[in-house]
PDB file of C-alpha atoms and ligand atoms in Angstrom:
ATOM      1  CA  UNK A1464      58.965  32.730  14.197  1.00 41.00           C
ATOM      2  CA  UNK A1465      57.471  36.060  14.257  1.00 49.00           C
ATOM      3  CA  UNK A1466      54.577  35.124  13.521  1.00 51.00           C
ATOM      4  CA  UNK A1467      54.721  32.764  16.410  1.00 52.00           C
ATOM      5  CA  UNK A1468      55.238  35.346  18.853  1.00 51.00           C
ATOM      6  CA  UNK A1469      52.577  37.675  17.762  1.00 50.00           C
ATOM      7  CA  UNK A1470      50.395  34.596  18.650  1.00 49.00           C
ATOM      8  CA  UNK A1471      51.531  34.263  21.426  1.00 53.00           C
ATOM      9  CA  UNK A1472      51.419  38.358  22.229  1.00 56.00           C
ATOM     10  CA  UNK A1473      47.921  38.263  21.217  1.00 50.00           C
ATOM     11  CA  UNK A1474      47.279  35.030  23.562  1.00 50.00           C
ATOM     12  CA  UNK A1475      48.920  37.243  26.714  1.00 49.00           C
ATOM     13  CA  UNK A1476      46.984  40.444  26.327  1.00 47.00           C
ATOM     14  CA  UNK A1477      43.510  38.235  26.091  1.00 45.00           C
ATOM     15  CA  UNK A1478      44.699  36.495  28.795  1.00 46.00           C
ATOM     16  CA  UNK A1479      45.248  39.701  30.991  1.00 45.00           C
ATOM     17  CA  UNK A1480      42.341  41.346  29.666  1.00 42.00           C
ATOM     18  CA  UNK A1481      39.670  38.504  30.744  1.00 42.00           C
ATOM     19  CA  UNK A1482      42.050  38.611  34.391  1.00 44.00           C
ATOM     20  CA  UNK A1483      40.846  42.179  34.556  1.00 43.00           C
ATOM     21  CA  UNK A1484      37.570  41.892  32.967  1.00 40.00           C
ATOM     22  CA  UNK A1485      36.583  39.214  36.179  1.00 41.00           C
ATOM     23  CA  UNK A1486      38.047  41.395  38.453  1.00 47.00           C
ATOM     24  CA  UNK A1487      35.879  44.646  37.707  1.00 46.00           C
ATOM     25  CA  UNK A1488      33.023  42.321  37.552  1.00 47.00           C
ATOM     26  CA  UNK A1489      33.087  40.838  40.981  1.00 53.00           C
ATOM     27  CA  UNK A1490      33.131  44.415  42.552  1.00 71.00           C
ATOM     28  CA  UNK A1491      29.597  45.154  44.155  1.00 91.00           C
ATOM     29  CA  UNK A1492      29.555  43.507  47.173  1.00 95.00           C
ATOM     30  CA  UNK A1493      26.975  43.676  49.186  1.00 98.00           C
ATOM     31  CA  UNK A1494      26.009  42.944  53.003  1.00 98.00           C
ATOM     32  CA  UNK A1495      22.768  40.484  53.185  1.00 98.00           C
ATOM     33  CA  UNK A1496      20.338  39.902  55.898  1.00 98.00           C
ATOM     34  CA  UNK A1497      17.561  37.872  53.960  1.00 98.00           C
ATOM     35  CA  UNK A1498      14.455  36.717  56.197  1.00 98.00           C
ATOM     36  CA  UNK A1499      12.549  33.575  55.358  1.00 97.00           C
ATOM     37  CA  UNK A1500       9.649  35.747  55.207  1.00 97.00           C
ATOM     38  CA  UNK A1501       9.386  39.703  54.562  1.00 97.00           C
ATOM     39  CA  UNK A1502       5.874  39.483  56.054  1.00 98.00           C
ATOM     40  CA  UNK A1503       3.749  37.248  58.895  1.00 98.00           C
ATOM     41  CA  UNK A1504      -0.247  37.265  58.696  1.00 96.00           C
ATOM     42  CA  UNK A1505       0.290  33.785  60.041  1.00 94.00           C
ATOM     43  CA  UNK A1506       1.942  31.608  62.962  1.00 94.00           C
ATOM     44  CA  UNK A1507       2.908  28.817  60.471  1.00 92.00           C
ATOM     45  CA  UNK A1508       5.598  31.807  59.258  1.00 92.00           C
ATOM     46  CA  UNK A1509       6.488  33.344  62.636  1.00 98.00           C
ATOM     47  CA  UNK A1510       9.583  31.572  63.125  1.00 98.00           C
ATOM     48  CA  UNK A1511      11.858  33.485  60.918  1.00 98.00           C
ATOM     49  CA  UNK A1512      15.344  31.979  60.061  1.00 98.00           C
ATOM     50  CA  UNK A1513      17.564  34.810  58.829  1.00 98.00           C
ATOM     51  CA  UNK A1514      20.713  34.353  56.360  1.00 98.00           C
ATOM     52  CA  UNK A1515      23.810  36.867  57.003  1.00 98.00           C
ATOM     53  CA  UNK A1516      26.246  36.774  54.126  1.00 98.00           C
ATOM     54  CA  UNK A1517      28.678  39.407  52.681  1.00 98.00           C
ATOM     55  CA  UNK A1518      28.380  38.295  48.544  1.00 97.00           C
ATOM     56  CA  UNK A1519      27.629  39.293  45.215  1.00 97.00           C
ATOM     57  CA  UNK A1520      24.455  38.271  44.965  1.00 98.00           C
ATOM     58  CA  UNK A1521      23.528  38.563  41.271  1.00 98.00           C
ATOM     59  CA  UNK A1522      26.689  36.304  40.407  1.00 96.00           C
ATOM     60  CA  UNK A1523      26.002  34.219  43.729  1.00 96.00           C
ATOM     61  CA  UNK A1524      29.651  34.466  44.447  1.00 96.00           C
ATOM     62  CA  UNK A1525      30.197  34.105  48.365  1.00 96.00           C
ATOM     63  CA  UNK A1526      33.129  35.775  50.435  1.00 96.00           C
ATOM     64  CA  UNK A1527      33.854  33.991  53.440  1.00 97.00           C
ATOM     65  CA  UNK A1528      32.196  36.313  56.546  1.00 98.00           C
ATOM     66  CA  UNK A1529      33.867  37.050  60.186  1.00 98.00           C
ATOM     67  CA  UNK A1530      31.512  36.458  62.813  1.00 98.00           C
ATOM     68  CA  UNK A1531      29.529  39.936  62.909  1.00 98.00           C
ATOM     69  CA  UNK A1532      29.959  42.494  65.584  1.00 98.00           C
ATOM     70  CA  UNK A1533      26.353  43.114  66.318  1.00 98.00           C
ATOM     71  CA  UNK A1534      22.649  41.724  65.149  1.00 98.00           C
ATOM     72  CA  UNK A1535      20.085  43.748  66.042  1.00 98.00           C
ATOM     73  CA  UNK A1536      16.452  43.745  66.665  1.00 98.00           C
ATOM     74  CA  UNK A1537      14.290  47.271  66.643  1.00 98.00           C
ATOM     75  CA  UNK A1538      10.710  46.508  67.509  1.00 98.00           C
ATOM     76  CA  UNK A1539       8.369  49.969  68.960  1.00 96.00           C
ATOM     77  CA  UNK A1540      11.511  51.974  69.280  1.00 95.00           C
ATOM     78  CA  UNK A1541      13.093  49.454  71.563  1.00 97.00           C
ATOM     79  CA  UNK A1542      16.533  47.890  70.362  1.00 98.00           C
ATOM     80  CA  UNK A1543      17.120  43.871  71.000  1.00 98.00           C
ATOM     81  CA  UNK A1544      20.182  42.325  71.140  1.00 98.00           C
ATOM     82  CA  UNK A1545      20.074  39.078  69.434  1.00 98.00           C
ATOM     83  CA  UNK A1546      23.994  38.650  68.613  1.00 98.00           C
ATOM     84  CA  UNK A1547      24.419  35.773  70.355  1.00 98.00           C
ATOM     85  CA  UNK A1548      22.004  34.101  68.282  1.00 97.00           C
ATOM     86  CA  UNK A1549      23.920  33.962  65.532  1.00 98.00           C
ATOM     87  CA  UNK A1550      25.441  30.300  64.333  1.00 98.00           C
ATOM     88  CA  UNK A1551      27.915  29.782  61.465  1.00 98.00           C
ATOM     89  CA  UNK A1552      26.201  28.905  58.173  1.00 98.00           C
ATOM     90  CA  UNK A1553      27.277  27.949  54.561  1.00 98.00           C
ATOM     91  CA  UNK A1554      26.120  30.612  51.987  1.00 97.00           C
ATOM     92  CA  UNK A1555      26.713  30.113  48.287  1.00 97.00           C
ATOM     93  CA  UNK A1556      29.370  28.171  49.229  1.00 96.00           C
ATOM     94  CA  UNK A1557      31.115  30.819  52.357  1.00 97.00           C
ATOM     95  CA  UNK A1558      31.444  31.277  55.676  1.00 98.00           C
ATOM     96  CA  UNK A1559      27.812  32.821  56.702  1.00 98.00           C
ATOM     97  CA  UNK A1560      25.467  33.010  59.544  1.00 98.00           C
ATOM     98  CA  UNK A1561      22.183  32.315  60.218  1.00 98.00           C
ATOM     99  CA  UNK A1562      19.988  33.395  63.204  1.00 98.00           C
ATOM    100  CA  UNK A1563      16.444  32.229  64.090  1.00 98.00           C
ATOM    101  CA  UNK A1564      13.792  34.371  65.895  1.00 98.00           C
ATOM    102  CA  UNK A1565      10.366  33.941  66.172  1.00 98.00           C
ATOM    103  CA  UNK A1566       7.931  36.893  65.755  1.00 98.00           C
ATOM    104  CA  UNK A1567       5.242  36.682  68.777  1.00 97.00           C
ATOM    105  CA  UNK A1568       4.334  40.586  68.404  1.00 97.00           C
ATOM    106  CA  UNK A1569       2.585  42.599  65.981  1.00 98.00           C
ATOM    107  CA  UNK A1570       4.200  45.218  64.192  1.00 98.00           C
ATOM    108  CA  UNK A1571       7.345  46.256  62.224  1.00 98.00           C
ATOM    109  CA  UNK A1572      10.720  44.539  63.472  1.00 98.00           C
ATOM    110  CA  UNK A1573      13.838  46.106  61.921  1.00 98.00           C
ATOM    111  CA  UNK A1574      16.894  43.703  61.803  1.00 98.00           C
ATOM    112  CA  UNK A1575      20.145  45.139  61.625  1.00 98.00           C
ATOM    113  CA  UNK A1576      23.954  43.747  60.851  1.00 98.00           C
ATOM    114  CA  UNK A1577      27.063  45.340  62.214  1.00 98.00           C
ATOM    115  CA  UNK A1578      29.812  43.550  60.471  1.00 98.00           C
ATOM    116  CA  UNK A1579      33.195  43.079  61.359  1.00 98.00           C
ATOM    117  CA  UNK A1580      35.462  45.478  58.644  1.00 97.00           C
ATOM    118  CA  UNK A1581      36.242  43.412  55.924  1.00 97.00           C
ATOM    119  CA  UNK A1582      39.792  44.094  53.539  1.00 96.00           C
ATOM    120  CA  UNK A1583      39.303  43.993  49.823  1.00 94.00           C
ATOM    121  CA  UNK A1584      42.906  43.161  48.271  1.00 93.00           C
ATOM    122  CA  UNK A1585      41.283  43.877  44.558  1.00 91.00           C
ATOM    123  CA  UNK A1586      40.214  47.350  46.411  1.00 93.00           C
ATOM    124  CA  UNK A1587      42.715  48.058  48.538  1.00 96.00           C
ATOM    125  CA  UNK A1588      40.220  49.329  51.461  1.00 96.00           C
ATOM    126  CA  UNK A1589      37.979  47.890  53.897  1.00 97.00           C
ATOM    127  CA  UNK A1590      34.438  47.735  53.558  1.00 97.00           C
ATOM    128  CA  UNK A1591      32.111  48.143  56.135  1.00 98.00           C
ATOM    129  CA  UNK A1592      28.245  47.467  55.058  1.00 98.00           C
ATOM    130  CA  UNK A1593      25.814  48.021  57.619  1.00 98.00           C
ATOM    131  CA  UNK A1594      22.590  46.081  56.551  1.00 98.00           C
ATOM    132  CA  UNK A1595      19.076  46.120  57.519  1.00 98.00           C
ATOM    133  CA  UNK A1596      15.754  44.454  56.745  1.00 98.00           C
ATOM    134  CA  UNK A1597      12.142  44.591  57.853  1.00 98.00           C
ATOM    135  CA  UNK A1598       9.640  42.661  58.587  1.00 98.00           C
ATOM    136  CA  UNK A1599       6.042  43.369  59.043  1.00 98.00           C
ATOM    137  CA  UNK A1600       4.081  41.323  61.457  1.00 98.00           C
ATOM    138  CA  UNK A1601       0.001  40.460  62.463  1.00 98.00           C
ATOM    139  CA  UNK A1602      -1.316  43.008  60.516  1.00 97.00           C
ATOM    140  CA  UNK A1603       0.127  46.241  62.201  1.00 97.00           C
ATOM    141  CA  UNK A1604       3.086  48.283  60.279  1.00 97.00           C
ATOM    142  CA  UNK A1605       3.606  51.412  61.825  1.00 97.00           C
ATOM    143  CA  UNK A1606       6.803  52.623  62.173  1.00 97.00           C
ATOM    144  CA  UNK A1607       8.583  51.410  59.147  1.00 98.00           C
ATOM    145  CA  UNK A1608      10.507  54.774  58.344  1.00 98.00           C
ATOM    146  CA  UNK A1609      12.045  55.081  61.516  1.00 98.00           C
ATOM    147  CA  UNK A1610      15.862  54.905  61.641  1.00 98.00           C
ATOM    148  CA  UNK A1611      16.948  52.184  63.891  1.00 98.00           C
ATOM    149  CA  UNK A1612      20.638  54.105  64.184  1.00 97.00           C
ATOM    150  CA  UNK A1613      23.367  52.885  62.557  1.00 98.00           C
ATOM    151  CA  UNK A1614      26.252  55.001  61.120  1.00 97.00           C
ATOM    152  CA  UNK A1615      25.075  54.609  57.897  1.00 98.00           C
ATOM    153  CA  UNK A1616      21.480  53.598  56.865  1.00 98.00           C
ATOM    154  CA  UNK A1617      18.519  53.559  54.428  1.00 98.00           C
ATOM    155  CA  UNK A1618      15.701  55.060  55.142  1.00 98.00           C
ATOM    156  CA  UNK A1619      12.777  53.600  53.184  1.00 98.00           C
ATOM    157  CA  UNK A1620      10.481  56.159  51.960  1.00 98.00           C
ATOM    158  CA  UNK A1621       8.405  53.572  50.163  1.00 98.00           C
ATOM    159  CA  UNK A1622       6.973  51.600  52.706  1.00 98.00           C
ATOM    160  CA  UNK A1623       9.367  48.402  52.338  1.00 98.00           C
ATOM    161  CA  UNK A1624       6.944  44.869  52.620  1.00 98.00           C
ATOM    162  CA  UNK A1625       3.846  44.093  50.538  1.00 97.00           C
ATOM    163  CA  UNK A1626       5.455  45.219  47.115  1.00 98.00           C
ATOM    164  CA  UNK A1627       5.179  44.211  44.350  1.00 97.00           C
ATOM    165  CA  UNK A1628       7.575  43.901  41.178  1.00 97.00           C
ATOM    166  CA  UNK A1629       7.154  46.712  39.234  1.00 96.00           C
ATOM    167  CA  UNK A1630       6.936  48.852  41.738  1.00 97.00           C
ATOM    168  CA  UNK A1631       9.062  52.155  42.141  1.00 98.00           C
ATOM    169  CA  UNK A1632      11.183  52.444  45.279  1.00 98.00           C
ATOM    170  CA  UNK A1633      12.504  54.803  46.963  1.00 98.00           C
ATOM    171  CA  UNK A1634      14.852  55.682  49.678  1.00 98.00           C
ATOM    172  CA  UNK A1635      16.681  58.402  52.001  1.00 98.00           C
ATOM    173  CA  UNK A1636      20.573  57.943  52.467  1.00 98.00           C
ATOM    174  CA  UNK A1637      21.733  59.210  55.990  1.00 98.00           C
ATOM    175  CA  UNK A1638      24.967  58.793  56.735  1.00 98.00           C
ATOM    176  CA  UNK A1639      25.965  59.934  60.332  1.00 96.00           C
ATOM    177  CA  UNK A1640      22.177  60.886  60.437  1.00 96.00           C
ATOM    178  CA  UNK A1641      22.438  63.210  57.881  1.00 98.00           C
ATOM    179  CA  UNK A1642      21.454  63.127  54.496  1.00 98.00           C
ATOM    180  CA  UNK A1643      23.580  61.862  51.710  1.00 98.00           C
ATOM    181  CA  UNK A1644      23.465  63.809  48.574  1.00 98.00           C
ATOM    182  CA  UNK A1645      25.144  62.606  45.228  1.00 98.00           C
ATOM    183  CA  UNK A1646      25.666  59.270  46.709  1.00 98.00           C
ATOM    184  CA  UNK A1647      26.433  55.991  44.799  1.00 98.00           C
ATOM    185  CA  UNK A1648      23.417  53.256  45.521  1.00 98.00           C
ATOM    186  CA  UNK A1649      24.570  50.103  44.166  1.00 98.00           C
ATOM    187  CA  UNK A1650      21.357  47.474  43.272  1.00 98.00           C
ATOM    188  CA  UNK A1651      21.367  43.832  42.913  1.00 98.00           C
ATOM    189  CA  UNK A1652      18.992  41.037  42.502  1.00 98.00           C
ATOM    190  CA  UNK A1653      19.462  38.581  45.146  1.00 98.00           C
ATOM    191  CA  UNK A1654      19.600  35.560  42.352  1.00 98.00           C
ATOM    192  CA  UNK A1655      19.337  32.956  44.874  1.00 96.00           C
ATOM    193  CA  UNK A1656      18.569  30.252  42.446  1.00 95.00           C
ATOM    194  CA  UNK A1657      20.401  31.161  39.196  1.00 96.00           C
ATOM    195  CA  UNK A1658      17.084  32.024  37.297  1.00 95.00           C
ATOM    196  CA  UNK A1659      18.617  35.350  36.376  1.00 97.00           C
ATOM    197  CA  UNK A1660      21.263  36.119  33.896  1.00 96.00           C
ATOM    198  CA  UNK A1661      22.917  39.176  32.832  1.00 97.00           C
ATOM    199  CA  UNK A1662      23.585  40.111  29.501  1.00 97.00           C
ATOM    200  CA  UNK A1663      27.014  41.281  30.360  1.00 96.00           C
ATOM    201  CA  UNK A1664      28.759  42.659  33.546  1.00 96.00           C
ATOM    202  CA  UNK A1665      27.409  45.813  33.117  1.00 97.00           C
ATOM    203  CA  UNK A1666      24.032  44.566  33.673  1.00 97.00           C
ATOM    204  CA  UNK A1667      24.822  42.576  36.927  1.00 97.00           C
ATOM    205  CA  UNK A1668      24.778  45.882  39.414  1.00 98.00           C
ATOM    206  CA  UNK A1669      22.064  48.450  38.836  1.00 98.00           C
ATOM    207  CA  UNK A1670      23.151  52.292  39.639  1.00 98.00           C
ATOM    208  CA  UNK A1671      21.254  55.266  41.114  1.00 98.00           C
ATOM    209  CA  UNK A1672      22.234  58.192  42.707  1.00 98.00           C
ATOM    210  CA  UNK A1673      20.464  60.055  45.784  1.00 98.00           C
ATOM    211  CA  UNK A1674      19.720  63.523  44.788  1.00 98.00           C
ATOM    212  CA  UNK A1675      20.560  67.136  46.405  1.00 98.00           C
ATOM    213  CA  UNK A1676      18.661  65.704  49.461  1.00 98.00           C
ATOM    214  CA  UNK A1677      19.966  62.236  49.720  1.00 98.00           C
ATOM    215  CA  UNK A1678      16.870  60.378  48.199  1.00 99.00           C
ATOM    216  CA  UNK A1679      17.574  57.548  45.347  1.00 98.00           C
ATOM    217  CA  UNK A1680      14.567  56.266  43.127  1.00 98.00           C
ATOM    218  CA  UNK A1681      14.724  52.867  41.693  1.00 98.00           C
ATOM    219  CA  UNK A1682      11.808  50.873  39.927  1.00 98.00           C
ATOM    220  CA  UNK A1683      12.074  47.348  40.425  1.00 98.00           C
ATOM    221  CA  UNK A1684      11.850  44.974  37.461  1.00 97.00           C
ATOM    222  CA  UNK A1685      11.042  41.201  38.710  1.00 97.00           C
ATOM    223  CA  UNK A1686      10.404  39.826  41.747  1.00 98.00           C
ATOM    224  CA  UNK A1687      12.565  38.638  44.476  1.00 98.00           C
ATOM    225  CA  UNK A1688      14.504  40.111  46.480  1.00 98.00           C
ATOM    226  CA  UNK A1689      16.056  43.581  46.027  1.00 98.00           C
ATOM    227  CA  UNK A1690      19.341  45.009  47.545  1.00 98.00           C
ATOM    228  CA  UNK A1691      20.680  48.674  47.882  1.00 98.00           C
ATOM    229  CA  UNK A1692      23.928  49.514  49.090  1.00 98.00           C
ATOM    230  CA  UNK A1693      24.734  53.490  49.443  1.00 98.00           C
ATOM    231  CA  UNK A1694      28.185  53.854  49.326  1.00 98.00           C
ATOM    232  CA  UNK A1695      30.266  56.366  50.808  1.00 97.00           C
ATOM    233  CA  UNK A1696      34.079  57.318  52.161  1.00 95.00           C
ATOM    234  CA  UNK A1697      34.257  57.233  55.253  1.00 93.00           C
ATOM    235  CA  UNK A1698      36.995  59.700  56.363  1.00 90.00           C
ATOM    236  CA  UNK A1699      38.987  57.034  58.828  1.00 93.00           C
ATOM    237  CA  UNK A1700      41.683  54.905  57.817  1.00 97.00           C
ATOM    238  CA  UNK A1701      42.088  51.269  59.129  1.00 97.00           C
ATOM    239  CA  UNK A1702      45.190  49.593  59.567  1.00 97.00           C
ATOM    240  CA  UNK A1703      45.872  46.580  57.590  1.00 97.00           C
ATOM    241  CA  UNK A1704      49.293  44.461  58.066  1.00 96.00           C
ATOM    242  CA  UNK A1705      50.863  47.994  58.837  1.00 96.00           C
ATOM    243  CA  UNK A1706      49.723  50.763  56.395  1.00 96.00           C
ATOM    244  CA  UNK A1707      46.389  52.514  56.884  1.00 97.00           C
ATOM    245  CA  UNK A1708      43.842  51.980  54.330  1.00 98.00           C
ATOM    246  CA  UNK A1709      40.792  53.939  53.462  1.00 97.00           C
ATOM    247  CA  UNK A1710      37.242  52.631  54.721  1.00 97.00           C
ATOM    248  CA  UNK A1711      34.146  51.853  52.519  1.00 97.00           C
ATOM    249  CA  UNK A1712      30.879  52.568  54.533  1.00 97.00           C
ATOM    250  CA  UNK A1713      27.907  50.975  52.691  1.00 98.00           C
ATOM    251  CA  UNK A1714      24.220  51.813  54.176  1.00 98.00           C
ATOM    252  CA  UNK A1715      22.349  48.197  52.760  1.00 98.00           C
ATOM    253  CA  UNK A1716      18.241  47.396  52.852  1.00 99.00           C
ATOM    254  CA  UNK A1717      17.371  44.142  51.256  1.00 98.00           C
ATOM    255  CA  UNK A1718      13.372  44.119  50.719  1.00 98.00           C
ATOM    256  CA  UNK A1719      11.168  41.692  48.996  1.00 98.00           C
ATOM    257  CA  UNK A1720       8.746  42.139  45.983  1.00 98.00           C
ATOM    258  CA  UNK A1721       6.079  39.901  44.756  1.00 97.00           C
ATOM    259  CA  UNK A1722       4.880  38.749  41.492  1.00 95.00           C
ATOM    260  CA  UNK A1723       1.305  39.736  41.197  1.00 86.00           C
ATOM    261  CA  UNK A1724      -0.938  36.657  41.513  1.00 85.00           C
ATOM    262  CA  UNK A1725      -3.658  35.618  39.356  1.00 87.00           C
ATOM    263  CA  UNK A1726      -6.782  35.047  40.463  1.00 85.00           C
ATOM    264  CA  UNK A1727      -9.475  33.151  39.207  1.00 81.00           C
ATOM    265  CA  UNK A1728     -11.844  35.930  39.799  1.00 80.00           C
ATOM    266  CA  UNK A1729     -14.688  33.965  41.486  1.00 71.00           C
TER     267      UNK A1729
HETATM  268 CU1   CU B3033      34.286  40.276  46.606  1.00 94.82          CU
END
């Protein structure tokens, strides 16, 4: 009998343990805008289609996403709102959206996703990522450190197209336009088709911090594409069913890097 219960006992704390164990794991969550191209030299790839998800994207585990508040485009220093563009889509198997645009300009076009706060029970506080991309067009790509604005946002101080894996990268936290020192900058692998595989949880979100003036190194170890998410408090509280609860501002770039190609040499 006592025996039996110790068995049991041991059964219960596994049990609980492995409960907890998942629900560490599935913390980094990350906003995702993810082009269908990072760069256009040509018109075949001008017409971009652009995924919006709120996921973990190493694990590809979805969360379902509200409609967002605002998609942006920033193009020469002049903001576009494409919002209304946006259509429901399935993402690893959640509520997403999708927009489409088509690039007919040279140059740098920053897109930018203001989501709708979103509660984390496991967390107990909303989240609020506010995610960016860029794409370089026709040959031009001035302007690709410019902030396009948002409350919180990474500036890339590596210039953030044409990279390859292997590379190092690095960016500039601002948070209210000022630089974030000591910050948290969560990294994933956007492992769209399962090719990756952790070792164990503590492999599936890479961690840097920005130094005394709010710049975070990272060197990139495959290619694919590469999210950051600088996290920070924000000071407000946002009601949920009643009680206020503390807000989780994330400043997100996801940017692409190559695999070097082979050539044949001739
Ligand atoms: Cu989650």
């Amino acid at each position: 009998m006592p025996e039996k219960t110790f068995v049991a006992q041991k059964f219960f704390w596994a049990a609980l343990a492995f409960v907890l164990c998942c629900a560490t794991q599935a913390e980094a969550h990350f906003g995702m805008v993810i082009p269908s191209s990072s760069t256009v030299s040509d018109k075949k790839d001008a017409a971009l289609v652009l995924d919006i998800a709120f996921a973990h994207p190493m694990e590809r585990e979805g969360m379902d996403m509200a409609r967002p508040k605002a998609f942006t485009l920033t193009h020469d220093g002049k903001k576009e709102d494409l919002t209304t563009r946006l259509t429901p889509a399935d993402i690893m198997k959640h509520k997403a959206w999708q927009a489409r645009y088509t690039i007919s300009r040279p140059g740098v076009h920053q897109f930018a996703v203001t989501p709708e706060p979103y509660f984390e029970p496991a967390e107990d506080t909303y989240i609020i990522h506010y995610t960016k991309t860029v794409v370089a067009a026709f040959g031009e790509e001035d302007g690709w450190s410019e902030p396009v604005g948002l409350p919180a946002e990474i500036v890339p101080l590596t210039r953030p197209f044409g990279n390859y894996a292997g590379n190092v990268f690095r960016g500039l936290v601002l948070v209210n336009g000022k630089p974030a020192a000591n910050t948290d900058v969560e990294v994933e692998y956007y492992n769209a088709r399962g090719r990756r595989a952790a070792p164990n949880p503590y492999f599936v979100t890479q961690v840097v911090k920005t130094d005394a003036n709010g710049v975070f190194v990272y060197g990139i170890p495959w290619d694919g594409w590469w999210g950051f998410a600088a996290l920070s408090e924000s000071g407000e509280k946002l009601d949920y069913r009643g009680s206020p609860k503390p807000v989780e501002i994330g400043a997100v770039l996801w940017t692409e890097f190559a695999a070097p190609r082979i050539s044949s040499g001739k």
